[in-house]
mmCIF file of C-alpha atoms in Angstrom:
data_model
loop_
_atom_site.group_PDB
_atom_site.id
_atom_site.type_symbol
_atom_site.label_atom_id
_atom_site.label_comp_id
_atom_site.label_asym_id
_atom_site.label_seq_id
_atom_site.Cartn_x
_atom_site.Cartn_y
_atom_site.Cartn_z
ATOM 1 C CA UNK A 235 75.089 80.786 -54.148
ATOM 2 C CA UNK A 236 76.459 78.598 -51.720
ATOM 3 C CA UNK A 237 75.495 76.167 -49.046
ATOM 4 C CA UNK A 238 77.610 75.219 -46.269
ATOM 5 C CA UNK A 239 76.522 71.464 -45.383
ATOM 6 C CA UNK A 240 77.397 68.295 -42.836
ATOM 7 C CA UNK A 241 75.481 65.685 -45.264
ATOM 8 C CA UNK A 242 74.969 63.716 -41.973
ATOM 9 C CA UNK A 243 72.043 66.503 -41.040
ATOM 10 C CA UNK A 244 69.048 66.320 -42.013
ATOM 11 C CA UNK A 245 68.105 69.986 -42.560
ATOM 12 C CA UNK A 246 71.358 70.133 -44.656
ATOM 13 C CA UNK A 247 69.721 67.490 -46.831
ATOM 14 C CA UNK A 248 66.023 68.879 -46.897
ATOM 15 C CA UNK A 249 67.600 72.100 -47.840
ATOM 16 C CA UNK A 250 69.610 71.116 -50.470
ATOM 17 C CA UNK A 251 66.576 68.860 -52.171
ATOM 18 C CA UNK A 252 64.501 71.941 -52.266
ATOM 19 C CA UNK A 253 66.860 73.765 -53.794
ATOM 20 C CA UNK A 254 67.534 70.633 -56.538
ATOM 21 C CA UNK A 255 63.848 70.758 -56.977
ATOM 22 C CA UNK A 256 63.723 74.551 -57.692
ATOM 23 C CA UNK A 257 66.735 74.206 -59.998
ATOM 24 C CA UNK A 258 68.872 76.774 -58.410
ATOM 25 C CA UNK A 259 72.509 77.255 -59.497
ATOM 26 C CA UNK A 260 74.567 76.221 -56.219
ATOM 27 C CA UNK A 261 78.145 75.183 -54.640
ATOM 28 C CA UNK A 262 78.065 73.250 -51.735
ATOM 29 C CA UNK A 263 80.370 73.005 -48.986
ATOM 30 C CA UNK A 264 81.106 70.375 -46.600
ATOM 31 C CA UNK A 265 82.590 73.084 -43.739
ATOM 32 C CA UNK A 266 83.341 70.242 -41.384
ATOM 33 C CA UNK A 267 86.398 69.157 -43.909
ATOM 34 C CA UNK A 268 86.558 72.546 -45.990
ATOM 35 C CA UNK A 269 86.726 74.446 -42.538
ATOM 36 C CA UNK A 270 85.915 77.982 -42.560
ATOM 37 C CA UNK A 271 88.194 80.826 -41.768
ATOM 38 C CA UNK A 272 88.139 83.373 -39.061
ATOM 39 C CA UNK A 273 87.947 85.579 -41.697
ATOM 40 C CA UNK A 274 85.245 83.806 -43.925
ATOM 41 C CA UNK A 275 82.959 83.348 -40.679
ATOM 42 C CA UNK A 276 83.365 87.080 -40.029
ATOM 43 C CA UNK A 277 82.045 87.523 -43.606
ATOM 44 C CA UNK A 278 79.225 85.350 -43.114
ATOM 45 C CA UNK A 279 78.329 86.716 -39.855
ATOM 46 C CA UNK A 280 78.417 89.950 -41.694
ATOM 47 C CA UNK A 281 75.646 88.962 -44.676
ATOM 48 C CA UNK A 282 73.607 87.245 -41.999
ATOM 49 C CA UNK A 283 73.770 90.740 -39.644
ATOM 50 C CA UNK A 284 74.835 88.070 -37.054
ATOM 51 C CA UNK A 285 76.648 87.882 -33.829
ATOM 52 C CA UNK A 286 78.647 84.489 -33.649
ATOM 53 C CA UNK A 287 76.963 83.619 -30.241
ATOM 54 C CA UNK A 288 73.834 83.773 -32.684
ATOM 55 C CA UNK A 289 75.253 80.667 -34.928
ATOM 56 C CA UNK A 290 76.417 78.425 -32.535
ATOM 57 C CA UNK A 291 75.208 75.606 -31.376
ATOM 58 C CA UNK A 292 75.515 75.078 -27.762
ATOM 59 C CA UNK A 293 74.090 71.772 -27.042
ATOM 60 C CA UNK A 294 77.398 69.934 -28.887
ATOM 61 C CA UNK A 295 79.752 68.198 -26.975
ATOM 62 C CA UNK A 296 82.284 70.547 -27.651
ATOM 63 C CA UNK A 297 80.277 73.868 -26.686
ATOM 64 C CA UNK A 298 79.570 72.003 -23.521
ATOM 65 C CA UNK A 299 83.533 71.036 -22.892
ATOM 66 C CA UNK A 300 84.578 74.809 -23.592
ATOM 67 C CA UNK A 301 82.038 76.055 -21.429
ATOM 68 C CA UNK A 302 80.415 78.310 -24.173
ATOM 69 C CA UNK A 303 77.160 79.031 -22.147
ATOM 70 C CA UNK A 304 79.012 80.622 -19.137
ATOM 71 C CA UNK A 305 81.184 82.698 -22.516
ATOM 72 C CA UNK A 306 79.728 86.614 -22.124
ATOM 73 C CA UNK A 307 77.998 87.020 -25.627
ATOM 74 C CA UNK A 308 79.128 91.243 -26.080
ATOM 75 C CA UNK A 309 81.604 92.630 -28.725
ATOM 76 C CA UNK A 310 84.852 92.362 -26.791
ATOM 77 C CA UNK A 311 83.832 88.535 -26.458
ATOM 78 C CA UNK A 312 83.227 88.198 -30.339
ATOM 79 C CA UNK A 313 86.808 86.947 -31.317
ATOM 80 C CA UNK A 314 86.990 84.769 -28.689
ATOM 81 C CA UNK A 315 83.412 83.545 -30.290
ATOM 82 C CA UNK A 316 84.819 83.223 -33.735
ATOM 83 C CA UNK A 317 88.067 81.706 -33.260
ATOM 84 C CA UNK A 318 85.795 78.791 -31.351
ATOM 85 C CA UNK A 319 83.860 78.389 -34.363
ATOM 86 C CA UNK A 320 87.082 78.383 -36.389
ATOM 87 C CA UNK A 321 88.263 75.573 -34.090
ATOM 88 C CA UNK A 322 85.799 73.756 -33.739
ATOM 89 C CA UNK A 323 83.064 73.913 -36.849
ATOM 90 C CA UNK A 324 81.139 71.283 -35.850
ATOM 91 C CA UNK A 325 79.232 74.118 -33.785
ATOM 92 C CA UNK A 326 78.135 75.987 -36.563
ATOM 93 C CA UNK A 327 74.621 76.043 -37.002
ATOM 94 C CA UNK A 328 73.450 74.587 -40.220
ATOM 95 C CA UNK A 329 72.890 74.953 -43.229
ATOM 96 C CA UNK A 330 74.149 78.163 -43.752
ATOM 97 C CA UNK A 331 73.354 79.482 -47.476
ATOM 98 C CA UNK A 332 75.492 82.473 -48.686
ATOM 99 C CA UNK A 333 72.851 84.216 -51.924
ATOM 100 C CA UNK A 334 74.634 85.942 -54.947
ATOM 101 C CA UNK A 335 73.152 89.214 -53.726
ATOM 102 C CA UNK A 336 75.472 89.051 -50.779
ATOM 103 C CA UNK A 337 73.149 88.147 -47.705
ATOM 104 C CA UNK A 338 72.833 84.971 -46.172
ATOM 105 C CA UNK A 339 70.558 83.182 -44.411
ATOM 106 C CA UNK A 340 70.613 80.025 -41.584
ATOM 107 C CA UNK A 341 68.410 77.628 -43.752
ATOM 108 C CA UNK A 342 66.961 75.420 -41.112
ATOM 109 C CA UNK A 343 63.354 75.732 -42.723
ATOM 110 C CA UNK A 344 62.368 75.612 -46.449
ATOM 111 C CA UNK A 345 60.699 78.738 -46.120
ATOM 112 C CA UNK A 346 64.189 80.186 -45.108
ATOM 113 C CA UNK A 347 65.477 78.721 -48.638
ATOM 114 C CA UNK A 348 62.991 80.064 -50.663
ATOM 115 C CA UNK A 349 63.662 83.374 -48.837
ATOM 116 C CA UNK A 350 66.934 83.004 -50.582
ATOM 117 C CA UNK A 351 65.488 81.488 -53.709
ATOM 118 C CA UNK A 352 63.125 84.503 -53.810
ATOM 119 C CA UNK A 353 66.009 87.084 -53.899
#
């Protein structure tokens, strides 16, 4: 399993206590400096059964100085979509835990981990 982090949130850090108290097996990555690929974020939005417009967080400065609201959220927009989050990973929604069984699941709540946990 793994758990893509920014240690300065606090979700990140409530997620990744639950799963140190559950003593789960993990690998956790800091995706703001170990950014994810086109191709890995296309992966993940795959195991999540995601669009990217559903991961992004559109309140960040950055969102706001692309203009990602006004961006049309349908399939011809999706690369567009995913080569911002490429870009610019600070608007990936977090954390983001990919589960040995090959789903994944945004972890913002600790029933969300123990979904995974559950697996």
């Amino acid at each position: 399993m793994e758990i893509w982090i920014n240690p300065a949130c606090s979700k990140c850090r409530s997620a990744v206590q639950l799963l140190d108290a559950e003593g789960a097996e993990y690998t956790v990555r800091r995706y703001l400096e170990d950014v994810p690929s086109p191709d890995e974020i296309r992966a993940v939005l795959d195991r999540l059964g995601l669009e990217p417009w559903d991961i992004t967080r559109t309140q960040e400065a950055d969102a706001k100085e692309l203009g990602l609201k006004e961006w049309p959220r349908e399939a011809g927009s999706r690369e567009r979509w995913i080569s911002a989050l490429a870009e610019h990973p600070r608007l990936i929604q977090r954390p983001i835990i990919t589960a040995d069984d090959g789903t994944a699941v945004v972890a913002r709540t600790d029933e969300a981990v123990r979904e995974v946990l559950d697996r």
